[in-house]
Amino acid sequence: MTSLIMIFGATGDLAHRKLFPSLYRLFERGRLNKYAVIGVARRSMSNDDFQQSVKDSVLAALGNKDNLDEFASHFYYQSHDVADSSSYAELNKLAHEIDENYQLEGNRIFYLAMAPEFFGPIALHLKSDGLTNVKGYKRLVIEKPFGHDLESAKELNKQIRTAFSEEEVYRIDHYLGKEMVRNIEVIRFANAIFEPLWNNRYISNIQITSSETLGVEERGRYYETSGALRDMLQNHMMQMVALLAMEPPIKLTTDEIRSEKVRVFRSLRTVVGDEVNDYFVRGQYGEGMMADKSVPAYRDEQMVDKESNTETFVAGKVMIDNFRWAGVPFYIRTGKRMAAKSTKIVVQFKDIPMNLYYQTEKMLNPNLLVIHIQPEEGITLHLNAKKAGGHLDAQEVKLSFANTGINAMNTPEGYEKLLYDCMRGDATNFTHWDEVAYSWAFVDKISEVWEGTKAEFPNYASGSMGPQAAEELLEKDGFFWWPVTDLDVDNCK
Ligand code: BG6
């Protein structure tokens, strides 16, 4: 791949933890043919110091590596004021020189790894100060959050679109870089045993959990304006819903896949006003014990209001009102300071019409297909089979496929895949504006209600699986959350 990559926010955490190591992995695999990187950030720094920081971040993430000096020698640093046109003019001059030296064919990727308030202004400057005026391709990679609600997202989009066309905008949702999230489509559409059953005749409900053990850490200021709804649900959780619910695309092209996902967003049942609290539950963590250590309540975290009304947990029932999914609830939940770090999807199939076999003590288990997204990667199919011995008792058996151990060492990290996709010009695993807009429209209706009423927080202890109301959400439909830790691949042998 031939590109000049400009990383805005090159001294930040994301660049160091994810972007530099991912670029190194691409380099190591021979996927960066001609490349150079300009790190852009406010503070002044020499190229040498910047290159050293790049090497340090690769060492920290990947350990000792070959050819690190050669890799880092393609990195340059430019101190930059995002609001000042003369800064952009200097950056453009440097970009032209580097482009010529490395023969980068005028291809430019602008990666905005910055605070979101700068996204719009930077995009406008890139255009007005001539940086987007190139003979090769120009692409904008933009981190979340893409706006704060539908209105602000529209405004941001308008600013970006003055400089880049929709095809040139790569909105990152890092869940779409995860191996098993990408696998959802293959599991669904490449298996004759699943797709015919993938509908409201055979599936009773689908559960998606993304639980975290970490608290808000030092991100209190951002999180207070976001909460779990905007931070996780509007993007990552809704993307997983779309991949699980979409119709098979007619071809595996970016446009076809995205348009099927958009159709899911268009079929979401919008819940408004009083209905919101029937379909969604919010929570905020109180103090509690995590790995034998006591941890503070959210309201006692740094830069968090002592009376904060911000939710650190959300669970919801999402209904997709189309022919395939009518009547099938998609239950989603995500939260901080929960009992386990785990992202899993459980597809629960309907009971068979007549139960001939009983397990020793309980009724037959429903068939489950569990997709393990993280920390372990794989799938488990829960079946019933005859218990060894004399009687015709059934027992649950689990067929597991774990990615780990087979090719874990070679599985590229999410950001590596996303960067590579962007260089190849493949926007399939980035969010299209329509997806962003529909999911904001959906989420805005929930936040309107929640922001207008004070919640009784905290309502779950750190180290638990969330508030009691999240259990009741399923109980009233006759279901329960499958416990995520019991479903681990390790427990499924
Ligand atoms: C980010 C959120 O998008 O996703 C964080 O801003 C969250 O609050 C993170 O911790 C979770 O990502 P992962 O990959 O660890 O599940």
Coordinates of C-alpha atoms and ligand atoms in Angstrom, one line a residue:
M1 CA 0.0 0.0 0.0
T2 CA 1.2 3.4 -0.8
S3 CA 0.1 6.3 1.5
L4 CA 1.1 9.2 3.5
I5 CA -0.7 9.0 6.8
M6 CA -1.1 12.1 8.9
I7 CA -2.1 11.3 12.4
F8 CA -3.7 14.2 14.3
G9 CA -3.3 13.6 18.0
A10 CA 0.0 11.7 17.5
T11 CA 1.1 12.2 21.1
G12 CA -2.1 10.8 22.5
D13 CA -3.0 7.6 24.0
L14 CA -4.8 6.0 21.0
A15 CA -1.8 6.6 18.7
H16 CA 0.6 5.1 21.2
R17 CA -1.5 2.1 22.3
K18 CA -3.1 1.2 19.1
L19 CA -2.0 3.0 15.9
F20 CA 1.8 2.8 16.0
P21 CA 1.8 -0.9 17.0
S22 CA -0.8 -1.7 14.3
L23 CA 1.2 0.1 11.7
Y24 CA 4.2 -1.8 12.7
R25 CA 2.3 -5.1 12.3
L26 CA 1.3 -4.0 8.8
F27 CA 4.9 -3.2 8.1
E28 CA 6.1 -6.5 9.4
R29 CA 3.7 -8.4 7.2
G30 CA 4.9 -6.5 4.2
R31 CA 1.7 -4.6 3.8
L32 CA 3.2 -1.1 3.8
N33 CA 5.1 -0.8 0.6
K34 CA 5.7 2.9 0.3
Y35 CA 4.6 4.8 3.3
A36 CA 5.4 7.7 5.6
V37 CA 3.6 9.0 8.6
I38 CA 3.4 12.6 9.8
G39 CA 2.6 12.8 13.5
V40 CA 0.7 16.0 14.2
A41 CA 0.1 17.4 17.6
R42 CA 0.3 20.7 19.5
R43 CA 3.5 20.3 21.5
S44 CA 6.9 20.8 19.9
M45 CA 9.1 17.7 19.4
S46 CA 12.0 16.7 17.2
N47 CA 11.6 14.0 14.5
D48 CA 14.1 12.0 16.5
D49 CA 12.1 12.2 19.7
F50 CA 9.0 11.3 17.8
Q51 CA 10.6 8.3 16.2
Q52 CA 11.8 7.2 19.6
S53 CA 8.3 7.5 21.0
V54 CA 7.0 5.4 18.1
K55 CA 9.6 2.7 18.8
D56 CA 8.8 2.7 22.5
S57 CA 5.1 2.2 21.8
V58 CA 5.8 -0.7 19.5
L59 CA 8.2 -2.2 22.1
A60 CA 5.6 -1.8 24.8
A61 CA 2.8 -3.4 22.8
L62 CA 4.7 -6.1 20.9
G63 CA 8.0 -6.6 22.7
N64 CA 11.3 -6.7 20.9
K65 CA 11.0 -6.5 17.2
D66 CA 13.2 -6.5 14.1
N67 CA 13.7 -3.6 11.8
L68 CA 12.2 -1.1 14.2
D69 CA 14.7 1.6 13.2
E70 CA 13.8 1.2 9.6
F71 CA 10.1 1.3 10.4
A72 CA 10.3 4.4 12.6
S73 CA 12.6 6.2 10.1
H74 CA 9.5 6.9 8.0
F75 CA 7.9 8.9 10.8
Y76 CA 8.0 12.7 10.9
Y77 CA 6.6 15.1 13.4
Q78 CA 4.9 18.5 12.9
S79 CA 3.9 20.7 15.8
H80 CA 0.5 22.1 14.8
D81 CA -2.1 24.5 15.9
V82 CA -5.4 23.1 14.7
A83 CA -7.0 26.6 14.5
D84 CA -4.3 28.3 12.5
S85 CA -4.1 28.3 8.7
S86 CA -0.4 28.9 8.6
S87 CA 0.1 25.7 10.6
Y88 CA -1.8 23.8 7.8
A89 CA 0.3 25.5 5.1
E90 CA 3.5 24.3 6.8
L91 CA 2.0 20.8 7.1
N92 CA 1.2 20.8 3.5
K93 CA 4.7 21.8 2.5
L94 CA 6.1 19.0 4.6
A95 CA 3.6 16.6 3.1
H96 CA 4.6 17.5 -0.4
E97 CA 8.3 17.0 0.3
I98 CA 7.7 13.6 2.0
D99 CA 5.4 12.6 -0.8
E100 CA 8.1 13.3 -3.3
N101 CA 10.9 11.6 -1.4
Y102 CA 8.9 8.4 -0.9
Q103 CA 6.9 8.5 -4.1
L104 CA 3.6 8.3 -2.4
E105 CA 1.6 9.2 -5.5
G106 CA -0.3 12.0 -3.7
N107 CA -2.3 9.5 -1.6
R108 CA -3.2 10.9 1.8
I109 CA -5.0 9.5 4.8
F110 CA -5.9 11.9 7.5
Y111 CA -6.5 10.1 10.8
L112 CA -8.2 12.2 13.5
A113 CA -7.3 10.7 16.8
M114 CA -8.3 13.8 18.7
A115 CA -10.9 15.2 21.0
P116 CA -14.2 15.3 19.0
E117 CA -14.6 19.0 19.1
F118 CA -11.7 19.4 16.7
F119 CA -13.1 17.0 14.0
G120 CA -15.2 19.5 12.2
P121 CA -12.7 22.5 12.3
I122 CA -9.8 20.3 11.1
A123 CA -11.8 18.9 8.2
L124 CA -12.7 22.4 7.1
H125 CA -9.1 23.6 7.4
L126 CA -7.8 20.6 5.4
K127 CA -9.9 21.7 2.6
S128 CA -9.5 25.5 2.8
D129 CA -5.7 25.3 3.3
G130 CA -5.2 23.0 0.4
L131 CA -4.3 19.7 2.1
T132 CA -7.0 17.8 0.4
N133 CA -6.0 19.0 -3.0
V134 CA -4.0 15.9 -4.1
K135 CA -3.6 13.9 -7.2
G136 CA -4.0 10.5 -5.4
Y137 CA -6.7 9.5 -3.0
K138 CA -7.7 11.4 0.1
R139 CA -9.4 9.7 3.0
L140 CA -10.5 10.8 6.4
V141 CA -10.5 8.4 9.3
I142 CA -12.4 9.6 12.2
E143 CA -12.8 8.2 15.7
K144 CA -15.9 8.2 17.8
P145 CA -17.9 9.9 19.1
F146 CA -19.5 11.0 15.9
G147 CA -21.5 13.8 17.4
H148 CA -23.4 13.9 20.7
D149 CA -26.9 13.4 19.3
L150 CA -28.5 13.5 15.8
E151 CA -28.3 17.3 15.5
S152 CA -24.7 17.6 16.4
A153 CA -23.8 14.6 14.3
K154 CA -25.5 16.3 11.3
E155 CA -23.6 19.4 11.9
L156 CA -20.3 17.5 12.1
N157 CA -21.2 15.6 9.0
K158 CA -21.9 18.8 7.1
Q159 CA -18.5 20.1 8.0
I160 CA -16.7 16.9 7.0
R161 CA -18.6 16.6 3.8
T162 CA -17.4 20.0 2.6
A163 CA -13.9 18.5 2.3
F164 CA -14.6 14.8 1.8
S165 CA -17.2 12.7 0.0
E166 CA -19.1 10.0 1.9
E167 CA -16.9 7.4 0.1
E168 CA -13.8 9.1 1.5
V169 CA -15.0 9.2 5.1
Y170 CA -14.0 6.2 7.3
R171 CA -15.9 6.4 10.6
I172 CA -14.2 4.0 13.0
D173 CA -16.2 1.7 15.2
H174 CA -13.5 -0.5 16.6
Y175 CA -15.9 -3.3 17.2
L176 CA -16.1 -3.8 13.5
G177 CA -12.3 -4.6 13.6
K178 CA -12.9 -7.4 16.0
E179 CA -12.3 -10.9 14.5
M180 CA -15.5 -12.4 15.8
V181 CA -17.7 -9.5 15.0
R182 CA -16.5 -9.8 11.4
N183 CA -17.2 -13.5 11.7
I184 CA -20.9 -13.0 12.4
E185 CA -21.6 -12.6 8.7
V186 CA -19.7 -15.7 7.8
I187 CA -21.2 -17.8 10.5
R188 CA -24.7 -16.7 9.3
F189 CA -24.3 -16.7 5.6
A190 CA -21.9 -19.6 5.0
N191 CA -23.8 -22.2 7.0
A192 CA -26.8 -24.1 5.8
I193 CA -27.6 -25.1 9.3
F194 CA -28.0 -21.5 10.6
E195 CA -29.4 -19.2 8.0
P196 CA -32.7 -21.1 7.4
L197 CA -33.3 -21.0 11.2
W198 CA -32.3 -17.4 11.5
N199 CA -35.7 -15.8 12.0
N200 CA -38.8 -15.5 14.2
R201 CA -40.0 -19.0 13.6
Y202 CA -37.0 -20.6 15.2
I203 CA -35.2 -18.0 17.4
S204 CA -36.8 -17.0 20.6
N205 CA -34.5 -14.1 21.6
I206 CA -31.0 -12.9 21.1
Q207 CA -28.8 -11.5 23.9
I208 CA -25.8 -9.3 23.4
T209 CA -23.7 -8.5 26.4
S210 CA -20.6 -6.3 26.5
S211 CA -19.6 -6.0 30.1
E212 CA -16.5 -4.3 31.4
T213 CA -14.7 -4.6 34.7
L214 CA -13.0 -1.2 34.5
G215 CA -14.6 1.9 35.8
V216 CA -14.6 5.2 34.1
E217 CA -10.8 5.6 34.9
E218 CA -9.6 9.1 34.1
R219 CA -12.2 9.8 31.4
G220 CA -14.8 11.3 33.8
R221 CA -15.0 14.5 32.0
Y222 CA -15.9 12.9 28.7
Y223 CA -18.0 10.2 30.2
E224 CA -20.2 12.6 32.1
T225 CA -21.4 14.0 28.8
S226 CA -21.8 10.6 27.2
G227 CA -22.8 7.8 29.5
A228 CA -23.1 4.1 28.4
L229 CA -25.9 5.0 26.0
R230 CA -23.8 7.2 23.8
D231 CA -20.4 5.6 24.6
M232 CA -21.3 2.0 23.8
L233 CA -24.9 1.5 22.8
Q234 CA -25.3 4.0 19.9
N235 CA -22.3 2.5 18.1
H236 CA -20.8 -0.8 19.1
M237 CA -24.0 -2.5 20.4
M238 CA -26.2 -1.3 17.6
Q239 CA -23.6 -2.4 15.0
M240 CA -23.7 -5.9 16.5
V241 CA -27.5 -5.9 16.3
A242 CA -27.4 -4.8 12.7
L243 CA -24.9 -7.6 11.7
L244 CA -27.1 -10.2 13.5
A245 CA -30.3 -9.0 12.0
M246 CA -29.5 -7.9 8.5
E247 CA -30.7 -9.8 5.4
P248 CA -28.1 -11.6 3.3
P249 CA -26.5 -9.0 1.0
I250 CA -26.8 -9.8 -2.7
K251 CA -23.1 -9.4 -3.0
L252 CA -20.3 -8.9 -0.5
T253 CA -19.6 -5.3 -1.6
T254 CA -19.4 -2.4 0.7
D255 CA -22.6 -0.7 -0.6
E256 CA -24.6 -3.9 -0.5
I257 CA -23.6 -4.8 3.1
R258 CA -24.1 -1.3 4.3
S259 CA -27.4 -0.9 2.7
E260 CA -28.7 -4.1 4.4
K261 CA -27.4 -2.8 7.7
V262 CA -29.2 0.5 7.1
R263 CA -32.5 -1.5 6.5
V264 CA -32.1 -3.0 10.0
F265 CA -31.7 0.5 11.5
R266 CA -34.8 1.6 9.5
S267 CA -36.8 -1.2 11.0
L268 CA -35.9 -0.5 14.6
R269 CA -39.0 0.1 16.8
T270 CA -38.6 3.6 18.1
V271 CA -39.6 3.8 21.7
V272 CA -40.6 7.2 23.0
G273 CA -41.8 8.9 26.1
D274 CA -43.1 6.6 28.8
E275 CA -42.3 3.5 26.8
V276 CA -38.6 4.2 27.2
N277 CA -38.6 2.8 30.7
D278 CA -40.4 -0.3 29.6
Y279 CA -37.8 -1.1 27.1
F280 CA -34.6 0.3 28.6
V281 CA -33.0 0.2 32.0
R282 CA -30.2 2.5 33.2
G283 CA -27.8 1.9 36.0
Q284 CA -24.9 3.6 37.7
Y285 CA -22.3 1.7 39.7
G286 CA -21.9 2.2 43.4
E287 CA -18.9 1.1 45.4
G288 CA -18.1 -2.6 45.6
M289 CA -15.4 -5.3 45.5
M290 CA -13.5 -6.1 42.3
A291 CA -10.9 -8.8 42.5
D292 CA -10.8 -8.5 46.3
K293 CA -10.2 -4.8 46.3
S294 CA -12.8 -2.2 47.2
V295 CA -13.5 0.3 44.4
P296 CA -15.3 3.7 44.6
A297 CA -18.7 4.5 43.3
Y298 CA -19.0 6.3 40.0
R299 CA -20.0 9.5 41.8
D300 CA -16.7 9.4 43.6
E301 CA -14.5 9.1 40.5
Q302 CA -12.4 12.0 39.3
M303 CA -14.2 14.8 37.4
V304 CA -17.6 13.2 38.1
D305 CA -20.4 15.2 39.6
K306 CA -21.3 14.0 43.1
E307 CA -25.0 14.0 42.1
S308 CA -24.3 12.6 38.6
N309 CA -27.3 11.3 36.6
T310 CA -25.0 9.7 34.1
E311 CA -25.6 6.0 33.4
T312 CA -22.7 3.6 33.4
F313 CA -24.9 0.7 32.5
V314 CA -27.7 0.2 30.1
A315 CA -29.8 -2.7 29.2
G316 CA -32.5 -2.7 26.6
K317 CA -35.0 -4.7 24.5
V318 CA -34.6 -3.8 20.9
M319 CA -37.4 -4.8 18.5
I320 CA -36.9 -5.0 14.8
D321 CA -40.2 -4.6 13.1
N322 CA -39.7 -6.5 9.9
F323 CA -40.9 -9.8 8.5
R324 CA -38.0 -11.8 9.7
W325 CA -37.8 -10.5 13.2
A326 CA -41.3 -9.6 14.2
G327 CA -41.7 -10.6 17.9
V328 CA -38.1 -11.6 18.6
P329 CA -36.5 -9.4 21.3
F330 CA -32.8 -8.5 20.9
Y331 CA -31.7 -7.9 24.5
I332 CA -28.6 -5.8 24.8
R333 CA -26.7 -4.8 27.9
T334 CA -23.4 -3.0 28.5
G335 CA -21.8 -1.5 31.6
K336 CA -18.7 -0.6 33.5
R337 CA -17.5 -2.2 36.7
M338 CA -19.4 -5.3 36.1
A339 CA -18.5 -8.8 37.3
A340 CA -16.6 -9.8 34.1
K341 CA -14.9 -8.4 31.0
S342 CA -16.8 -10.2 28.3
T343 CA -18.5 -9.6 25.0
K344 CA -20.8 -12.4 24.0
I345 CA -23.8 -13.0 21.8
V346 CA -26.3 -15.7 22.7
V347 CA -28.8 -16.8 20.1
Q348 CA -31.5 -18.7 21.9
F349 CA -33.6 -21.0 19.7
K350 CA -37.2 -21.8 20.4
D351 CA -38.1 -25.0 22.3
I352 CA -38.9 -28.0 20.2
P353 CA -42.6 -28.6 19.7
M354 CA -42.9 -31.5 22.1
N355 CA -40.4 -32.6 24.7
L356 CA -39.9 -36.3 24.8
Y357 CA -36.7 -36.3 26.9
Y358 CA -36.1 -35.0 30.3
Q359 CA -32.8 -34.3 31.9
T360 CA -32.3 -35.9 35.2
E361 CA -33.4 -32.9 37.2
K362 CA -34.6 -30.3 34.8
M363 CA -36.3 -29.7 31.5
L364 CA -34.5 -29.9 28.2
N365 CA -32.1 -27.0 27.6
P366 CA -32.9 -24.8 24.6
N367 CA -30.3 -24.8 21.8
L368 CA -28.0 -21.9 22.0
L369 CA -25.5 -20.6 19.6
V370 CA -22.9 -18.5 21.6
I371 CA -20.6 -16.2 19.7
H372 CA -17.7 -15.3 21.9
I373 CA -16.3 -12.0 20.8
Q374 CA -13.9 -11.3 23.7
P375 CA -11.8 -12.1 25.7
E376 CA -11.9 -15.6 24.1
E377 CA -12.9 -15.8 20.5
G378 CA -15.0 -18.6 19.1
I379 CA -18.4 -20.2 18.9
T380 CA -20.2 -22.7 21.0
L381 CA -23.3 -24.6 20.0
H382 CA -25.3 -26.0 22.9
L383 CA -27.2 -29.2 21.9
N384 CA -29.0 -32.0 23.7
A385 CA -27.7 -35.6 23.4
K386 CA -28.3 -38.8 25.1
K387 CA -26.6 -39.2 28.4
A388 CA -24.2 -42.2 28.4
G389 CA -25.7 -45.1 30.2
G390 CA -28.9 -47.0 30.2
H391 CA -31.7 -44.5 30.1
L392 CA -32.9 -42.2 27.4
D393 CA -32.1 -39.1 29.5
A394 CA -30.9 -36.2 27.6
Q395 CA -28.0 -34.0 28.6
E396 CA -26.6 -30.8 27.3
V397 CA -23.5 -31.1 25.1
K398 CA -21.4 -28.2 23.8
L399 CA -19.6 -28.1 20.6
S400 CA -16.9 -25.4 20.8
F401 CA -14.6 -23.8 18.3
A402 CA -12.1 -21.5 19.9
N403 CA -10.0 -19.2 17.8
T404 CA -7.4 -19.0 20.5
G405 CA -4.6 -21.5 20.2
I406 CA -5.3 -22.1 16.5
N407 CA -4.2 -18.8 15.0
A408 CA -4.3 -16.3 17.9
M409 CA -0.8 -15.2 17.4
N410 CA -1.4 -14.4 13.8
T411 CA -4.8 -12.8 14.3
P412 CA -4.4 -9.1 13.5
E413 CA -5.6 -6.7 16.0
G414 CA -8.7 -4.7 15.2
Y415 CA -7.0 -1.5 14.5
E416 CA -4.5 -3.2 12.2
K417 CA -7.4 -4.6 10.1
L418 CA -9.2 -1.2 10.0
L419 CA -6.0 0.7 9.0
Y420 CA -5.4 -1.8 6.3
D421 CA -9.0 -1.7 5.0
C422 CA -8.7 2.1 4.8
M423 CA -5.5 1.9 2.8
R424 CA -7.1 -0.5 0.4
G425 CA -10.1 1.7 0.2
D426 CA -12.5 -0.9 1.7
A427 CA -15.1 1.0 3.8
T428 CA -17.3 -2.0 4.6
N429 CA -16.3 -2.2 8.2
F430 CA -16.7 1.5 8.9
T431 CA -20.0 3.2 9.6
H432 CA -21.9 4.9 6.9
W433 CA -23.5 8.2 7.7
D434 CA -27.0 6.7 7.3
E435 CA -26.2 4.1 10.0
V436 CA -24.9 6.8 12.3
A437 CA -28.0 9.0 11.7
Y438 CA -30.5 6.2 12.3
S439 CA -28.9 5.0 15.4
W440 CA -28.7 8.5 16.9
A441 CA -32.4 9.1 16.1
F442 CA -33.1 5.9 18.0
V443 CA -30.9 6.7 21.0
D444 CA -31.9 10.4 21.2
K445 CA -35.4 9.3 22.2
I446 CA -34.0 7.4 25.1
S447 CA -31.7 10.1 26.3
E448 CA -34.4 12.8 26.1
V449 CA -36.4 10.8 28.7
W450 CA -33.5 10.0 30.9
E451 CA -32.0 13.4 30.9
G452 CA -35.3 14.8 31.9
T453 CA -35.7 12.6 35.0
K454 CA -33.4 12.1 37.9
A455 CA -32.5 8.4 38.4
E456 CA -32.1 6.7 41.7
F457 CA -28.4 6.1 41.4
P458 CA -26.3 4.3 42.3
N459 CA -28.3 1.2 41.7
Y460 CA -25.8 -1.6 41.2
A461 CA -22.7 -2.6 43.2
S462 CA -19.4 -2.6 41.4
G463 CA -18.6 -6.2 40.6
S464 CA -22.2 -7.2 40.0
M465 CA -24.0 -7.8 36.6
G466 CA -26.0 -4.6 36.8
P467 CA -29.2 -3.4 38.4
Q468 CA -32.0 -5.8 39.4
A469 CA -34.3 -4.0 36.8
A470 CA -32.1 -5.4 34.0
E471 CA -33.0 -9.0 35.2
E472 CA -36.7 -8.0 35.4
L473 CA -36.6 -6.7 31.8
L474 CA -36.2 -10.3 30.6
E475 CA -38.2 -12.0 33.3
K476 CA -41.3 -10.2 32.3
D477 CA -40.9 -11.8 28.9
G478 CA -40.3 -15.2 30.4
F479 CA -36.5 -15.2 29.7
F480 CA -33.3 -14.6 31.7
W481 CA -29.8 -13.5 30.9
W482 CA -27.6 -16.4 30.2
P483 CA -24.7 -15.9 32.6
V484 CA -21.7 -14.9 30.5
T485 CA -19.1 -16.6 32.6
D486 CA -20.8 -20.0 32.5
L487 CA -20.8 -19.7 28.7
D488 CA -17.0 -19.3 28.5
V489 CA -15.2 -21.5 26.0
D490 CA -13.2 -22.9 28.9
N491 CA -16.3 -24.0 30.6
C492 CA -17.6 -25.7 27.5
K493 CA -15.3 -28.6 27.2
Ligands
BG6_1 C1 -14.9 2.4 23.7 C2 -15.5 3.2 24.8 O1 -15.5 2.8 22.5 O2 -15.0 1.1 23.9 C3 -14.9 2.8 26.2 O3 -15.3 4.6 24.7 C4 -15.0 1.3 26.3 O4 -15.6 3.4 27.2 C5 -14.4 0.6 25.1 O5 -14.2 0.9 27.4 C6 -14.6 -0.9 25.1 O6 -13.9 -1.5 24.1 P1 -13.4 -3.0 24.2 O7 -12.8 -3.3 22.9 O8 -12.5 -3.2 25.3 O9 -14.7 -3.8 24.4

